Amino acid sequence: EAQVTQNPRYLITVTGKKLTVTCSQNMNHEYMSWYRQDPGLGLRQIYYSMNVEVTDKGDVPEGYKVSRKEKRNFPLILESPSPNQTSLYFCASSPSKALHNYEQYFGPGTRLTVT
Amino acid sequence: DQQVKQNSPSLSVQEGRISILNCDYTNSMFDYFLWYKKYPAEGPTFLISISSIKDKNEDGRFTVFLNKSAKHLSLHIVPSQPGDSAVYFCASTTSGTYKYIFGTGTRLKVLA
C-alpha cells in the first residue's frame, strides 16, 4: 500500500531532551516536507527537500533540523525542544511536480507535547 | 502576515445542498492552488487543484473556481453529503518554488 508513515504517533517529552520524528514513504517520491498544525494557524511548512541531500527552510524552521540521506526517509530533529514546539506534525511527500500537479500525500501525524 | 486566508472557521450545510468554501490570497506570485480535506486523527488528503491559467476545475461533486483579479478561490461541493464533514484547507504555491502556504482551514459540517 502506498503510504507515508510517521513515528511515533504520540510523544510527550520534556524541555531540552533531543528527539527525532521519523518519516518514510514507499512511493519513490522526490519531494518531502514537514508541517506543523496549530489552532488558528493552519498548516505551516517547516522544512522541505527536493531530493536526496537537498533541503531548504520553509516558513517556520527555527528550532528544527532535517536530513535527507535516503530518498524514502526524511526525519525531523528537535535538538532542544521547547514548549512552543508542542504541536501536531505532518510529513508529506510528492512525486515530480512537473508530472503530478503539486499534490502532496500526507502521513497520519505526530502529536508532540513538550512540558 | 497571513498570505492565504480562510475567513470562515466553520460552515454548516444541509445534506444535498451546495457547500461553498472560500479562500483569499494576497501574493500575486501564487500560480497554483490546492484544496485538501482533513478528518480527525488523519493527515490531510488532496481533493482538487487549479492552475492560474484556468478559472475552473471540476472533479465529480467538487469544483474549484479561481478569480485571479480578486485573488479569491472557492470550492463548491454539490450535492453535499454527511461524509464530506471535515476540515478543508486551501493551499497556494508558486511554480519553481517548493514552498506551500496553507490557510487556517474551514470546518464543514453536513447535516443529515
JSON list of C-alpha atoms in Angstrom, two decimals:
[
{"chain": "A", "resi": 1, "resn": "GLU", "atom": "CA", "xyz": [0.00, 0.00, 0.00]},
{"chain": "A", "resi": 2, "resn": "ALA", "atom": "CA", "xyz": [1.34, 3.42, -0.99]},
{"chain": "A", "resi": 3, "resn": "GLN", "atom": "CA", "xyz": [1.74, 5.48, 2.13]},
{"chain": "A", "resi": 4, "resn": "VAL", "atom": "CA", "xyz": [3.64, 7.95, 4.25]},
{"chain": "A", "resi": 5, "resn": "THR", "atom": "CA", "xyz": [4.40, 6.69, 7.75]},
{"chain": "A", "resi": 6, "resn": "GLN", "atom": "CA", "xyz": [5.42, 8.66, 10.79]},
{"chain": "A", "resi": 7, "resn": "ASN", "atom": "CA", "xyz": [6.76, 7.51, 14.14]},
{"chain": "A", "resi": 8, "resn": "PRO", "atom": "CA", "xyz": [5.96, 7.96, 16.88]},
{"chain": "A", "resi": 9, "resn": "ARG", "atom": "CA", "xyz": [2.31, 8.97, 16.55]},
{"chain": "A", "resi": 10, "resn": "TYR", "atom": "CA", "xyz": [2.24, 10.45, 20.03]},
{"chain": "A", "resi": 11, "resn": "LEU", "atom": "CA", "xyz": [5.11, 11.76, 22.13]},
{"chain": "A", "resi": 12, "resn": "ILE", "atom": "CA", "xyz": [5.33, 13.58, 25.43]},
{"chain": "A", "resi": 13, "resn": "THR", "atom": "CA", "xyz": [8.76, 14.86, 26.33]},
{"chain": "A", "resi": 14, "resn": "VAL", "atom": "CA", "xyz": [10.49, 17.45, 28.48]},
{"chain": "A", "resi": 15, "resn": "THR", "atom": "CA", "xyz": [12.18, 20.68, 27.55]},
{"chain": "A", "resi": 16, "resn": "GLY", "atom": "CA", "xyz": [15.67, 20.20, 26.18]},
{"chain": "A", "resi": 17, "resn": "LYS", "atom": "CA", "xyz": [15.57, 16.48, 25.55]},
{"chain": "A", "resi": 18, "resn": "LYS", "atom": "CA", "xyz": [16.56, 15.83, 21.94]},
{"chain": "A", "resi": 19, "resn": "LEU", "atom": "CA", "xyz": [14.07, 13.90, 19.86]},
{"chain": "A", "resi": 20, "resn": "THR", "atom": "CA", "xyz": [13.59, 12.66, 16.32]},
{"chain": "A", "resi": 21, "resn": "VAL", "atom": "CA", "xyz": [10.33, 12.08, 14.49]},
{"chain": "A", "resi": 22, "resn": "THR", "atom": "CA", "xyz": [10.78, 9.71, 11.59]},
{"chain": "A", "resi": 23, "resn": "CYS", "atom": "CA", "xyz": [9.04, 9.90, 8.24]},
{"chain": "A", "resi": 24, "resn": "SER", "atom": "CA", "xyz": [9.17, 7.33, 5.50]},
{"chain": "A", "resi": 25, "resn": "GLN", "atom": "CA", "xyz": [7.41, 7.00, 2.14]},
{"chain": "A", "resi": 26, "resn": "ASN", "atom": "CA", "xyz": [7.25, 3.98, -0.16]},
{"chain": "A", "resi": 27, "resn": "MET", "atom": "CA", "xyz": [6.21, 5.80, -3.34]},
{"chain": "A", "resi": 28, "resn": "ASN", "atom": "CA", "xyz": [9.69, 6.76, -4.59]},
{"chain": "A", "resi": 29, "resn": "HIS", "atom": "CA", "xyz": [8.76, 10.43, -4.31]},
{"chain": "A", "resi": 30, "resn": "GLU", "atom": "CA", "xyz": [11.45, 13.05, -4.83]},
{"chain": "A", "resi": 31, "resn": "TYR", "atom": "CA", "xyz": [9.84, 15.76, -2.73]},
{"chain": "A", "resi": 32, "resn": "MET", "atom": "CA", "xyz": [9.23, 15.56, 1.02]},
{"chain": "A", "resi": 33, "resn": "SER", "atom": "CA", "xyz": [8.17, 18.17, 3.53]},
{"chain": "A", "resi": 34, "resn": "TRP", "atom": "CA", "xyz": [7.34, 18.73, 7.20]},
{"chain": "A", "resi": 35, "resn": "TYR", "atom": "CA", "xyz": [4.47, 20.83, 8.53]},
{"chain": "A", "resi": 36, "resn": "ARG", "atom": "CA", "xyz": [3.11, 21.74, 11.90]},
{"chain": "A", "resi": 37, "resn": "GLN", "atom": "CA", "xyz": [-0.56, 22.38, 12.58]},
{"chain": "A", "resi": 38, "resn": "ASP", "atom": "CA", "xyz": [-1.60, 24.72, 15.35]},
{"chain": "A", "resi": 39, "resn": "PRO", "atom": "CA", "xyz": [-5.08, 26.01, 16.27]},
{"chain": "A", "resi": 40, "resn": "GLY", "atom": "CA", "xyz": [-5.93, 29.16, 14.36]},
{"chain": "A", "resi": 41, "resn": "LEU", "atom": "CA", "xyz": [-2.73, 28.97, 12.30]},
{"chain": "A", "resi": 42, "resn": "GLY", "atom": "CA", "xyz": [-3.44, 26.12, 9.90]},
{"chain": "A", "resi": 43, "resn": "LEU", "atom": "CA", "xyz": [-0.55, 24.15, 8.46]},
{"chain": "A", "resi": 44, "resn": "ARG", "atom": "CA", "xyz": [2.84, 25.82, 8.34]},
{"chain": "A", "resi": 45, "resn": "GLN", "atom": "CA", "xyz": [5.78, 24.44, 6.43]},
{"chain": "A", "resi": 46, "resn": "ILE", "atom": "CA", "xyz": [8.90, 23.76, 8.49]},
{"chain": "A", "resi": 47, "resn": "TYR", "atom": "CA", "xyz": [11.40, 22.26, 6.02]},
{"chain": "A", "resi": 48, "resn": "TYR", "atom": "CA", "xyz": [11.26, 20.62, 2.64]},
{"chain": "A", "resi": 49, "resn": "SER", "atom": "CA", "xyz": [13.51, 18.51, 0.49]},
{"chain": "A", "resi": 50, "resn": "MET", "atom": "CA", "xyz": [13.56, 18.36, -3.29]},
{"chain": "A", "resi": 51, "resn": "ASN", "atom": "CA", "xyz": [15.70, 15.23, -3.37]},
{"chain": "A", "resi": 52, "resn": "VAL", "atom": "CA", "xyz": [18.44, 13.36, -1.52]},
{"chain": "A", "resi": 53, "resn": "GLU", "atom": "CA", "xyz": [20.88, 15.73, 0.21]},
{"chain": "A", "resi": 54, "resn": "VAL", "atom": "CA", "xyz": [18.82, 18.77, -0.89]},
{"chain": "A", "resi": 55, "resn": "THR", "atom": "CA", "xyz": [16.85, 20.52, 1.84]},
{"chain": "A", "resi": 56, "resn": "ASP", "atom": "CA", "xyz": [15.60, 24.05, 2.44]},
{"chain": "A", "resi": 57, "resn": "LYS", "atom": "CA", "xyz": [13.73, 26.09, 5.02]},
{"chain": "A", "resi": 58, "resn": "GLY", "atom": "CA", "xyz": [10.02, 26.61, 5.00]},
{"chain": "A", "resi": 59, "resn": "ASP", "atom": "CA", "xyz": [8.19, 29.32, 6.90]},
{"chain": "A", "resi": 60, "resn": "VAL", "atom": "CA", "xyz": [8.92, 28.18, 10.46]},
{"chain": "A", "resi": 61, "resn": "PRO", "atom": "CA", "xyz": [12.30, 26.38, 10.55]},
{"chain": "A", "resi": 62, "resn": "GLU", "atom": "CA", "xyz": [13.58, 27.75, 13.86]},
{"chain": "A", "resi": 63, "resn": "GLY", "atom": "CA", "xyz": [14.33, 25.02, 16.38]},
{"chain": "A", "resi": 64, "resn": "TYR", "atom": "CA", "xyz": [14.19, 22.19, 13.84]},
{"chain": "A", "resi": 65, "resn": "LYS", "atom": "CA", "xyz": [16.66, 20.25, 11.73]},
{"chain": "A", "resi": 66, "resn": "VAL", "atom": "CA", "xyz": [16.14, 17.75, 8.94]},
{"chain": "A", "resi": 67, "resn": "SER", "atom": "CA", "xyz": [18.23, 15.40, 6.87]},
{"chain": "A", "resi": 68, "resn": "ARG", "atom": "CA", "xyz": [17.65, 13.52, 3.62]},
{"chain": "A", "resi": 69, "resn": "LYS", "atom": "CA", "xyz": [20.24, 10.80, 3.29]},
{"chain": "A", "resi": 70, "resn": "GLU", "atom": "CA", "xyz": [17.91, 8.39, 1.54]},
{"chain": "A", "resi": 71, "resn": "LYS", "atom": "CA", "xyz": [15.06, 9.11, -0.83]},
{"chain": "A", "resi": 72, "resn": "ARG", "atom": "CA", "xyz": [12.44, 7.38, 1.30]},
{"chain": "A", "resi": 73, "resn": "ASN", "atom": "CA", "xyz": [13.28, 8.92, 4.69]},
{"chain": "A", "resi": 74, "resn": "PHE", "atom": "CA", "xyz": [13.05, 12.47, 5.96]},
{"chain": "A", "resi": 75, "resn": "PRO", "atom": "CA", "xyz": [13.46, 12.67, 9.76]},
{"chain": "A", "resi": 76, "resn": "LEU", "atom": "CA", "xyz": [12.60, 15.81, 11.74]},
{"chain": "A", "resi": 77, "resn": "ILE", "atom": "CA", "xyz": [15.01, 16.55, 14.57]},
{"chain": "A", "resi": 78, "resn": "LEU", "atom": "CA", "xyz": [14.36, 18.76, 17.57]},
{"chain": "A", "resi": 79, "resn": "GLU", "atom": "CA", "xyz": [17.75, 19.28, 19.21]},
{"chain": "A", "resi": 80, "resn": "SER", "atom": "CA", "xyz": [16.40, 21.10, 22.26]},
{"chain": "A", "resi": 81, "resn": "PRO", "atom": "CA", "xyz": [12.62, 21.04, 22.29]},
{"chain": "A", "resi": 82, "resn": "SER", "atom": "CA", "xyz": [10.70, 23.84, 23.95]},
{"chain": "A", "resi": 83, "resn": "PRO", "atom": "CA", "xyz": [7.03, 24.10, 24.97]},
{"chain": "A", "resi": 84, "resn": "ASN", "atom": "CA", "xyz": [6.24, 26.31, 21.95]},
{"chain": "A", "resi": 85, "resn": "GLN", "atom": "CA", "xyz": [7.04, 23.30, 19.76]},
{"chain": "A", "resi": 86, "resn": "THR", "atom": "CA", "xyz": [4.06, 21.47, 21.19]},
{"chain": "A", "resi": 87, "resn": "SER", "atom": "CA", "xyz": [2.06, 20.81, 18.06]},
{"chain": "A", "resi": 88, "resn": "LEU", "atom": "CA", "xyz": [0.67, 18.32, 15.57]},
{"chain": "A", "resi": 89, "resn": "TYR", "atom": "CA", "xyz": [3.29, 17.47, 12.97]},
{"chain": "A", "resi": 90, "resn": "PHE", "atom": "CA", "xyz": [2.71, 16.13, 9.47]},
{"chain": "A", "resi": 91, "resn": "CYS", "atom": "CA", "xyz": [5.15, 14.74, 6.97]},
{"chain": "A", "resi": 92, "resn": "ALA", "atom": "CA", "xyz": [4.23, 14.83, 3.29]},
{"chain": "A", "resi": 93, "resn": "SER", "atom": "CA", "xyz": [5.68, 13.61, 0.01]},
{"chain": "A", "resi": 94, "resn": "SER", "atom": "CA", "xyz": [5.12, 14.33, -3.64]},
{"chain": "A", "resi": 95, "resn": "PRO", "atom": "CA", "xyz": [6.33, 12.96, -6.96]},
{"chain": "A", "resi": 96, "resn": "SER", "atom": "CA", "xyz": [7.92, 15.15, -9.58]},
{"chain": "A", "resi": 97, "resn": "LYS", "atom": "CA", "xyz": [5.95, 18.37, -9.72]},
{"chain": "A", "resi": 98, "resn": "ALA", "atom": "CA", "xyz": [6.16, 18.60, -13.46]},
{"chain": "A", "resi": 99, "resn": "LEU", "atom": "CA", "xyz": [4.15, 15.43, -13.81]},
{"chain": "A", "resi": 100, "resn": "HIS", "atom": "CA", "xyz": [1.85, 15.40, -10.88]},
{"chain": "A", "resi": 101, "resn": "ASN", "atom": "CA", "xyz": [0.47, 18.84, -10.30]},
{"chain": "A", "resi": 102, "resn": "TYR", "atom": "CA", "xyz": [1.95, 19.66, -6.90]},
{"chain": "A", "resi": 103, "resn": "GLU", "atom": "CA", "xyz": [-0.35, 17.47, -4.81]},
{"chain": "A", "resi": 104, "resn": "GLN", "atom": "CA", "xyz": [1.17, 16.07, -1.65]},
{"chain": "A", "resi": 105, "resn": "TYR", "atom": "CA", "xyz": [0.49, 12.86, 0.24]},
{"chain": "A", "resi": 106, "resn": "PHE", "atom": "CA", "xyz": [0.41, 13.31, 3.98]},
{"chain": "A", "resi": 107, "resn": "GLY", "atom": "CA", "xyz": [1.29, 11.00, 6.83]},
{"chain": "A", "resi": 108, "resn": "PRO", "atom": "CA", "xyz": [-1.11, 10.42, 9.74]},
{"chain": "A", "resi": 109, "resn": "GLY", "atom": "CA", "xyz": [0.52, 12.99, 12.02]},
{"chain": "A", "resi": 110, "resn": "THR", "atom": "CA", "xyz": [2.60, 13.02, 15.20]},
{"chain": "A", "resi": 111, "resn": "ARG", "atom": "CA", "xyz": [1.21, 14.77, 18.24]},
{"chain": "A", "resi": 112, "resn": "LEU", "atom": "CA", "xyz": [4.09, 16.18, 20.26]},
{"chain": "A", "resi": 113, "resn": "THR", "atom": "CA", "xyz": [3.80, 17.65, 23.74]},
{"chain": "A", "resi": 114, "resn": "VAL", "atom": "CA", "xyz": [6.80, 19.37, 25.31]},
{"chain": "A", "resi": 115, "resn": "THR", "atom": "CA", "xyz": [6.49, 20.08, 29.03]},
{"chain": "B", "resi": 1, "resn": "ASP", "atom": "CA", "xyz": [1.18, 38.25, 7.57]},
{"chain": "B", "resi": 2, "resn": "GLN", "atom": "CA", "xyz": [-1.30, 35.61, 6.51]},
{"chain": "B", "resi": 3, "resn": "GLN", "atom": "CA", "xyz": [-0.85, 35.21, 2.76]},
{"chain": "B", "resi": 4, "resn": "VAL", "atom": "CA", "xyz": [-3.69, 32.70, 2.47]},
{"chain": "B", "resi": 5, "resn": "LYS", "atom": "CA", "xyz": [-6.86, 33.32, 4.41]},
{"chain": "B", "resi": 6, "resn": "GLN", "atom": "CA", "xyz": [-9.94, 31.25, 5.07]},
{"chain": "B", "resi": 7, "resn": "ASN", "atom": "CA", "xyz": [-12.19, 33.69, 6.86]},
{"chain": "B", "resi": 8, "resn": "SER", "atom": "CA", "xyz": [-14.91, 31.24, 7.79]},
{"chain": "B", "resi": 9, "resn": "PRO", "atom": "CA", "xyz": [-13.75, 28.92, 10.56]},
{"chain": "B", "resi": 10, "resn": "SER", "atom": "CA", "xyz": [-16.88, 26.81, 10.22]},
{"chain": "B", "resi": 11, "resn": "LEU", "atom": "CA", "xyz": [-19.81, 26.13, 7.94]},
{"chain": "B", "resi": 12, "resn": "SER", "atom": "CA", "xyz": [-22.97, 24.03, 8.33]},
{"chain": "B", "resi": 13, "resn": "VAL", "atom": "CA", "xyz": [-24.94, 22.82, 5.34]},
{"chain": "B", "resi": 14, "resn": "GLN", "atom": "CA", "xyz": [-27.91, 20.51, 4.88]},
{"chain": "B", "resi": 15, "resn": "GLU", "atom": "CA", "xyz": [-27.31, 17.23, 3.11]},
{"chain": "B", "resi": 16, "resn": "GLY", "atom": "CA", "xyz": [-27.97, 17.53, -0.61]},
{"chain": "B", "resi": 17, "resn": "ARG", "atom": "CA", "xyz": [-27.38, 21.28, -0.71]},
{"chain": "B", "resi": 18, "resn": "ILE", "atom": "CA", "xyz": [-24.33, 23.11, -2.01]},
{"chain": "B", "resi": 19, "resn": "SER", "atom": "CA", "xyz": [-21.33, 23.80, 0.21]},
{"chain": "B", "resi": 20, "resn": "ILE", "atom": "CA", "xyz": [-19.18, 26.78, -0.73]},
{"chain": "B", "resi": 21, "resn": "LEU", "atom": "CA", "xyz": [-15.82, 27.22, 0.95]},
{"chain": "B", "resi": 22, "resn": "ASN", "atom": "CA", "xyz": [-13.82, 30.36, 0.31]},
{"chain": "B", "resi": 23, "resn": "CYS", "atom": "CA", "xyz": [-10.16, 31.24, 0.30]},
{"chain": "B", "resi": 24, "resn": "ASP", "atom": "CA", "xyz": [-8.37, 34.56, -0.33]},
{"chain": "B", "resi": 25, "resn": "TYR", "atom": "CA", "xyz": [-4.71, 35.11, -1.04]},
{"chain": "B", "resi": 26, "resn": "THR", "atom": "CA", "xyz": [-2.52, 38.18, -1.17]},
{"chain": "B", "resi": 27, "resn": "ASN", "atom": "CA", "xyz": [0.59, 37.04, -3.01]},
{"chain": "B", "resi": 28, "resn": "SER", "atom": "CA", "xyz": [0.21, 37.64, -6.76]},
{"chain": "B", "resi": 29, "resn": "MET", "atom": "CA", "xyz": [3.10, 35.25, -7.41]},
{"chain": "B", "resi": 30, "resn": "PHE", "atom": "CA", "xyz": [0.99, 32.25, -6.44]},
{"chain": "B", "resi": 31, "resn": "ASP", "atom": "CA", "xyz": [0.04, 30.36, -9.56]},
{"chain": "B", "resi": 32, "resn": "TYR", "atom": "CA", "xyz": [-1.18, 27.01, -8.30]},
{"chain": "B", "resi": 33, "resn": "PHE", "atom": "CA", "xyz": [-3.87, 26.34, -5.74]},
{"chain": "B", "resi": 34, "resn": "LEU", "atom": "CA", "xyz": [-4.98, 23.19, -3.99]},
{"chain": "B", "resi": 35, "resn": "TRP", "atom": "CA", "xyz": [-7.71, 22.03, -1.63]},
{"chain": "B", "resi": 36, "resn": "TYR", "atom": "CA", "xyz": [-7.18, 19.37, 1.00]},
{"chain": "B", "resi": 37, "resn": "LYS", "atom": "CA", "xyz": [-9.67, 17.62, 3.23]},
{"chain": "B", "resi": 38, "resn": "LYS", "atom": "CA", "xyz": [-8.79, 16.52, 6.74]},
{"chain": "B", "resi": 39, "resn": "TYR", "atom": "CA", "xyz": [-10.64, 14.13, 9.01]},
{"chain": "B", "resi": 40, "resn": "PRO", "atom": "CA", "xyz": [-9.83, 13.96, 12.75]},
{"chain": "B", "resi": 41, "resn": "ALA", "atom": "CA", "xyz": [-6.77, 11.88, 13.62]},
{"chain": "B", "resi": 42, "resn": "GLU", "atom": "CA", "xyz": [-5.75, 11.62, 9.96]},
{"chain": "B", "resi": 43, "resn": "GLY", "atom": "CA", "xyz": [-3.43, 13.52, 7.67]},
{"chain": "B", "resi": 44, "resn": "PRO", "atom": "CA", "xyz": [-4.85, 15.88, 5.02]},
{"chain": "B", "resi": 45, "resn": "THR", "atom": "CA", "xyz": [-5.80, 14.29, 1.72]},
{"chain": "B", "resi": 46, "resn": "PHE", "atom": "CA", "xyz": [-5.65, 16.02, -1.63]},
{"chain": "B", "resi": 47, "resn": "LEU", "atom": "CA", "xyz": [-9.01, 16.93, -3.10]},
{"chain": "B", "resi": 48, "resn": "ILE", "atom": "CA", "xyz": [-8.67, 19.14, -6.16]},
{"chain": "B", "resi": 49, "resn": "SER", "atom": "CA", "xyz": [-6.34, 21.75, -7.62]},
{"chain": "B", "resi": 50, "resn": "ILE", "atom": "CA", "xyz": [-6.29, 24.55, -10.15]},
{"chain": "B", "resi": 51, "resn": "SER", "atom": "CA", "xyz": [-3.62, 26.33, -12.12]},
{"chain": "B", "resi": 52, "resn": "SER", "atom": "CA", "xyz": [-3.73, 30.09, -12.56]},
{"chain": "B", "resi": 53, "resn": "ILE", "atom": "CA", "xyz": [-4.18, 29.63, -16.30]},
{"chain": "B", "resi": 54, "resn": "LYS", "atom": "CA", "xyz": [-7.66, 28.28, -15.61]},
{"chain": "B", "resi": 55, "resn": "ASP", "atom": "CA", "xyz": [-10.65, 29.74, -13.84]},
{"chain": "B", "resi": 56, "resn": "LYS", "atom": "CA", "xyz": [-12.47, 26.50, -13.13]},
{"chain": "B", "resi": 57, "resn": "ASN", "atom": "CA", "xyz": [-11.66, 22.87, -12.49]},
{"chain": "B", "resi": 58, "resn": "GLU", "atom": "CA", "xyz": [-14.19, 20.15, -11.87]},
{"chain": "B", "resi": 59, "resn": "ASP", "atom": "CA", "xyz": [-13.90, 16.65, -10.43]},
{"chain": "B", "resi": 60, "resn": "GLY", "atom": "CA", "xyz": [-17.17, 14.89, -9.74]},
{"chain": "B", "resi": 61, "resn": "ARG", "atom": "CA", "xyz": [-19.03, 16.71, -7.00]},
{"chain": "B", "resi": 62, "resn": "PHE", "atom": "CA", "xyz": [-16.15, 19.10, -6.42]},
{"chain": "B", "resi": 63, "resn": "THR", "atom": "CA", "xyz": [-15.48, 22.27, -8.40]},
{"chain": "B", "resi": 64, "resn": "VAL", "atom": "CA", "xyz": [-12.86, 24.89, -7.71]},
{"chain": "B", "resi": 65, "resn": "PHE", "atom": "CA", "xyz": [-13.23, 28.41, -9.08]},
{"chain": "B", "resi": 66, "resn": "LEU", "atom": "CA", "xyz": [-10.40, 30.89, -9.32]},
{"chain": "B", "resi": 67, "resn": "ASN", "atom": "CA", "xyz": [-10.85, 34.65, -9.64]},
{"chain": "B", "resi": 68, "resn": "LYS", "atom": "CA", "xyz": [-7.35, 35.99, -10.18]},
{"chain": "B", "resi": 69, "resn": "SER", "atom": "CA", "xyz": [-8.30, 39.65, -10.21]},
{"chain": "B", "resi": 70, "resn": "ALA", "atom": "CA", "xyz": [-9.93, 39.29, -6.80]},
{"chain": "B", "resi": 71, "resn": "LYS", "atom": "CA", "xyz": [-7.26, 36.84, -5.58]},
{"chain": "B", "resi": 72, "resn": "HIS", "atom": "CA", "xyz": [-10.05, 34.57, -4.49]},
{"chain": "B", "resi": 73, "resn": "LEU", "atom": "CA", "xyz": [-10.81, 30.90, -4.91]},
{"chain": "B", "resi": 74, "resn": "SER", "atom": "CA", "xyz": [-13.75, 28.84, -3.83]},
{"chain": "B", "resi": 75, "resn": "LEU", "atom": "CA", "xyz": [-14.57, 25.17, -3.52]},
{"chain": "B", "resi": 76, "resn": "HIS", "atom": "CA", "xyz": [-18.10, 24.05, -4.37]},
{"chain": "B", "resi": 77, "resn": "ILE", "atom": "CA", "xyz": [-19.40, 20.69, -3.23]},
{"chain": "B", "resi": 78, "resn": "VAL", "atom": "CA", "xyz": [-22.64, 19.61, -4.87]},
{"chain": "B", "resi": 79, "resn": "PRO", "atom": "CA", "xyz": [-24.52, 17.77, -3.52]},
{"chain": "B", "resi": 80, "resn": "SER", "atom": "CA", "xyz": [-23.07, 17.80, -0.02]},
{"chain": "B", "resi": 81, "resn": "GLN", "atom": "CA", "xyz": [-23.00, 14.51, 1.84]},
{"chain": "B", "resi": 82, "resn": "PRO", "atom": "CA", "xyz": [-22.51, 13.74, 5.55]},
{"chain": "B", "resi": 83, "resn": "GLY", "atom": "CA", "xyz": [-19.18, 12.09, 4.69]},
{"chain": "B", "resi": 84, "resn": "ASP", "atom": "CA", "xyz": [-17.95, 15.48, 3.47]},
{"chain": "B", "resi": 85, "resn": "SER", "atom": "CA", "xyz": [-17.91, 16.71, 7.06]},
{"chain": "B", "resi": 86, "resn": "ALA", "atom": "CA", "xyz": [-14.24, 17.55, 7.66]},
{"chain": "B", "resi": 87, "resn": "VAL", "atom": "CA", "xyz": [-11.82, 20.44, 7.85]},
{"chain": "B", "resi": 88, "resn": "TYR", "atom": "CA", "xyz": [-10.91, 21.88, 4.45]},
{"chain": "B", "resi": 89, "resn": "PHE", "atom": "CA", "xyz": [-7.63, 23.65, 3.81]},
{"chain": "B", "resi": 90, "resn": "CYS", "atom": "CA", "xyz": [-6.71, 25.68, 0.78]},
{"chain": "B", "resi": 91, "resn": "ALA", "atom": "CA", "xyz": [-3.05, 25.91, -0.16]},
{"chain": "B", "resi": 92, "resn": "SER", "atom": "CA", "xyz": [-1.06, 28.02, -2.59]},
{"chain": "B", "resi": 93, "resn": "THR", "atom": "CA", "xyz": [2.32, 27.74, -4.21]},
{"chain": "B", "resi": 94, "resn": "THR", "atom": "CA", "xyz": [4.43, 29.37, -6.91]},
{"chain": "B", "resi": 95, "resn": "SER", "atom": "CA", "xyz": [5.85, 27.36, -9.79]},
{"chain": "B", "resi": 96, "resn": "GLY", "atom": "CA", "xyz": [9.56, 26.74, -9.41]},
{"chain": "B", "resi": 97, "resn": "THR", "atom": "CA", "xyz": [9.49, 27.08, -5.65]},
{"chain": "B", "resi": 98, "resn": "TYR", "atom": "CA", "xyz": [8.84, 24.24, -3.29]},
{"chain": "B", "resi": 99, "resn": "LYS", "atom": "CA", "xyz": [7.02, 26.26, -0.68]},
{"chain": "B", "resi": 100, "resn": "TYR", "atom": "CA", "xyz": [3.38, 25.89, 0.19]},
{"chain": "B", "resi": 101, "resn": "ILE", "atom": "CA", "xyz": [1.25, 28.30, 2.16]},
{"chain": "B", "resi": 102, "resn": "PHE", "atom": "CA", "xyz": [-1.87, 26.88, 3.75]},
{"chain": "B", "resi": 103, "resn": "GLY", "atom": "CA", "xyz": [-4.94, 28.64, 5.03]},
{"chain": "B", "resi": 104, "resn": "THR", "atom": "CA", "xyz": [-6.23, 28.16, 8.55]},
{"chain": "B", "resi": 105, "resn": "GLY", "atom": "CA", "xyz": [-8.98, 25.77, 7.50]},
{"chain": "B", "resi": 106, "resn": "THR", "atom": "CA", "xyz": [-12.78, 25.71, 7.44]},
{"chain": "B", "resi": 107, "resn": "ARG", "atom": "CA", "xyz": [-14.68, 23.06, 9.36]},
{"chain": "B", "resi": 108, "resn": "LEU", "atom": "CA", "xyz": [-17.59, 21.84, 7.25]},
{"chain": "B", "resi": 109, "resn": "LYS", "atom": "CA", "xyz": [-20.47, 20.05, 8.88]},
{"chain": "B", "resi": 110, "resn": "VAL", "atom": "CA", "xyz": [-23.05, 18.45, 6.61]},
{"chain": "B", "resi": 111, "resn": "LEU", "atom": "CA", "xyz": [-26.28, 17.81, 8.45]},
{"chain": "B", "resi": 112, "resn": "ALA", "atom": "CA", "xyz": [-28.30, 14.72, 7.58]}
]
